[in-house]
Amino acid sequence: MGFTGQCRCGQVHLQLQIEALAPLYACHCLDCQRWSGSAFALHMLCAAQAIEISGSTTTYIHTAQGHTSTQYACSTCFTRLFNETDAAPGMRVLRAGVLHGADRLTPLAHIWVKRKQPWISLPEGVAQWPESPTPEEFAVAISEQAPIAAL
Ligand SMILES: [Zn+2]
Ligand SMILES: [Zn+2]
């Protein structure tokens, strides 16, 4: 059981060794808008060892606000796959749009909504923060939501 995903060209495949998906959330910050070339990014925080990859990746390492983040992308088509940050050791932030069946997933929370593009309407009652919540605030907000089991 598990979840799978791939990059745009199919050179890199991902396998998630988890029983249920971590909460999906959308980040509307300006960095995510630029980085994705879109209006927001879809993220999922996973244990690093739960993400297995096959294929060749390239990395981009950058430091911001005292934290170093390593971005992993397909070395052929440059699809962003996930990143690691020393702000969350042992974890990886998956770009959830690379998952097969991502169209069945709904973000449980929205962060950095103060940068949200004005044409996007969020569902009523969905958890949201103007910037990033604390991990505790995030955990409380999504704890009422049922996890998505592996298909
Ligand atoms: Zn690729
Ligand atoms: Zn962001």
Tab-separated table of C-alpha atoms and ligand atoms in Angstrom:
chain	number	residue	atom	x	y	z
A	1	MET	CA	0.000	0.000	0.000
A	2	GLY	CA	1.124	3.499	-0.517
A	3	PHE	CA	1.056	6.441	-2.820
A	4	THR	CA	2.985	7.070	-5.990
A	5	GLY	CA	3.875	10.052	-8.090
A	6	GLN	CA	6.112	11.199	-10.891
A	7	CYS	CA	7.636	14.217	-12.571
A	8	ARG	CA	6.323	15.701	-15.801
A	9	CYS	CA	8.596	13.638	-18.089
A	10	GLY	CA	8.396	10.392	-16.105
A	11	GLN	CA	12.131	10.063	-15.514
A	12	VAL	CA	11.627	10.297	-11.720
A	13	HIS	CA	9.107	8.181	-9.854
A	14	LEU	CA	8.164	8.553	-6.199
A	15	GLN	CA	6.816	6.007	-3.774
A	16	LEU	CA	5.420	7.092	-0.417
A	17	GLN	CA	5.728	4.444	2.269
A	18	ILE	CA	2.904	5.711	4.446
A	19	GLU	CA	-0.484	4.346	5.481
A	20	ALA	CA	-2.321	7.634	5.181
A	21	LEU	CA	-1.474	10.891	3.533
A	22	ALA	CA	-0.277	13.786	5.634
A	23	PRO	CA	-2.463	16.902	5.557
A	24	LEU	CA	-2.385	18.714	2.255
A	25	TYR	CA	-2.095	22.479	2.455
A	26	ALA	CA	-1.761	25.323	0.015
A	27	CYS	CA	0.854	28.030	0.405
A	28	HIS	CA	-0.001	31.329	-1.242
A	29	CYS	CA	3.278	33.098	-0.459
A	30	LEU	CA	5.060	35.058	-3.151
A	31	ASP	CA	8.001	32.629	-3.222
A	32	CYS	CA	5.643	29.727	-3.950
A	33	GLN	CA	3.878	31.737	-6.628
A	34	ARG	CA	7.155	32.528	-8.368
A	35	TRP	CA	8.625	29.089	-7.877
A	36	SER	CA	5.594	27.301	-9.257
A	37	GLY	CA	4.807	29.884	-11.895
A	38	SER	CA	1.280	29.617	-10.534
A	39	ALA	CA	-0.994	31.065	-7.872
A	40	PHE	CA	-0.014	28.806	-4.966
A	41	ALA	CA	1.845	25.596	-4.140
A	42	LEU	CA	0.406	22.356	-2.753
A	43	HIS	CA	2.505	20.967	0.060
A	44	MET	CA	2.507	17.883	2.236
A	45	LEU	CA	4.903	17.343	5.140
A	46	CYS	CA	6.198	13.743	5.197
A	47	ALA	CA	8.825	11.834	7.121
A	48	ALA	CA	11.921	11.960	4.941
A	49	GLN	CA	12.395	8.197	4.881
A	50	ALA	CA	8.797	7.705	3.707
A	51	ILE	CA	9.622	9.185	0.283
A	52	GLU	CA	11.519	6.811	-1.993
A	53	ILE	CA	12.620	8.079	-5.375
A	54	SER	CA	13.944	6.410	-8.498
A	55	GLY	CA	15.590	8.380	-11.267
A	56	SER	CA	18.006	11.255	-11.337
A	57	THR	CA	17.392	14.466	-9.404
A	58	THR	CA	19.141	17.778	-9.220
A	59	THR	CA	19.209	20.033	-6.163
A	60	TYR	CA	19.054	23.718	-5.463
A	61	ILE	CA	20.248	24.786	-2.026
A	62	HIS	CA	19.410	28.188	-0.657
A	63	THR	CA	19.502	29.909	2.707
A	64	ALA	CA	16.840	32.289	3.921
A	65	GLN	CA	16.091	33.640	7.392
A	66	GLY	CA	18.828	31.491	8.882
A	67	HIS	CA	17.530	28.213	7.476
A	68	THR	CA	18.992	26.164	4.661
A	69	SER	CA	16.570	24.489	2.294
A	70	THR	CA	17.424	21.897	-0.334
A	71	GLN	CA	15.029	21.654	-3.260
A	72	TYR	CA	14.914	18.424	-5.277
A	73	ALA	CA	13.821	18.431	-8.905
A	74	CYS	CA	13.903	16.054	-11.853
A	75	SER	CA	17.252	16.565	-13.581
A	76	THR	CA	15.603	16.245	-16.986
A	77	CYS	CA	12.352	18.224	-16.843
A	78	PHE	CA	13.002	20.215	-13.621
A	79	THR	CA	9.694	19.331	-12.008
A	80	ARG	CA	10.025	20.248	-8.338
A	81	LEU	CA	9.459	17.150	-6.237
A	82	PHE	CA	10.122	17.993	-2.581
A	83	ASN	CA	12.442	19.937	-0.345
A	84	GLU	CA	14.234	19.437	2.942
A	85	THR	CA	14.894	22.223	5.431
A	86	ASP	CA	16.958	22.330	8.574
A	87	ALA	CA	13.920	23.988	10.168
A	88	ALA	CA	12.253	20.539	10.113
A	89	PRO	CA	14.996	17.888	10.339
A	90	GLY	CA	13.990	14.405	9.198
A	91	MET	CA	11.067	15.716	7.176
A	92	ARG	CA	10.455	16.458	3.513
A	93	VAL	CA	7.908	18.851	2.083
A	94	LEU	CA	6.387	17.119	-0.908
A	95	ARG	CA	5.008	19.105	-3.884
A	96	ALA	CA	1.738	17.221	-3.703
A	97	GLY	CA	0.754	17.934	-7.301
A	98	VAL	CA	3.242	15.264	-8.408
A	99	LEU	CA	1.159	12.508	-6.764
A	100	HIS	CA	-0.966	10.237	-8.901
A	101	GLY	CA	-4.570	11.009	-8.037
A	102	ALA	CA	-3.730	14.476	-6.718
A	103	ASP	CA	-7.033	15.628	-8.189
A	104	ARG	CA	-8.778	13.669	-5.428
A	105	LEU	CA	-7.012	15.624	-2.696
A	106	THR	CA	-8.374	18.795	-1.141
A	107	PRO	CA	-6.210	21.195	0.841
A	108	LEU	CA	-7.165	21.136	4.512
A	109	ALA	CA	-5.490	24.455	5.219
A	110	HIS	CA	-4.255	27.564	3.461
A	111	ILE	CA	-1.256	29.571	4.622
A	112	TRP	CA	0.071	32.980	3.604
A	113	VAL	CA	-3.411	33.978	2.505
A	114	LYS	CA	-2.455	37.630	2.813
A	115	ARG	CA	-0.662	37.007	-0.507
A	116	LYS	CA	-3.538	34.981	-1.973
A	117	GLN	CA	-4.459	36.081	-5.478
A	118	PRO	CA	-7.798	37.904	-5.336
A	119	TRP	CA	-9.612	35.666	-7.829
A	120	ILE	CA	-9.255	32.604	-5.550
A	121	SER	CA	-12.189	31.970	-3.202
A	122	LEU	CA	-11.469	29.642	-0.299
A	123	PRO	CA	-14.186	27.269	0.936
A	124	GLU	CA	-16.027	28.554	3.964
A	125	GLY	CA	-14.623	27.301	7.266
A	126	VAL	CA	-11.315	26.007	5.864
A	127	ALA	CA	-8.317	26.631	8.136
A	128	GLN	CA	-6.283	29.617	7.003
A	129	TRP	CA	-3.626	31.987	8.299
A	130	PRO	CA	-2.374	35.324	6.983
A	131	GLU	CA	1.191	33.971	7.168
A	132	SER	CA	2.620	30.698	8.463
A	133	PRO	CA	0.933	29.195	11.546
A	134	THR	CA	2.989	27.662	14.322
A	135	PRO	CA	3.245	23.867	14.064
A	136	GLU	CA	0.930	23.685	17.092
A	137	GLU	CA	-1.733	25.898	15.509
A	138	PHE	CA	-1.533	23.880	12.317
A	139	ALA	CA	-1.841	20.564	14.150
A	140	VAL	CA	-4.909	21.728	16.082
A	141	ALA	CA	-6.626	23.048	12.957
A	142	ILE	CA	-6.219	19.883	10.914
A	143	SER	CA	-6.732	17.396	13.783
A	144	GLU	CA	-10.495	17.414	13.224
A	145	GLN	CA	-10.032	16.294	9.627
A	146	ALA	CA	-10.016	12.608	8.730
A	147	PRO	CA	-6.781	11.316	7.180
A	148	ILE	CA	-6.890	10.036	3.597
A	149	ALA	CA	-6.140	6.305	3.530
A	150	ALA	CA	-4.012	4.695	0.853
A	151	LEU	CA	-6.004	3.487	-2.140
B	1	ZN	ZN	11.178	14.699	-15.302
B	2	ZN	ZN	5.035	29.407	0.135
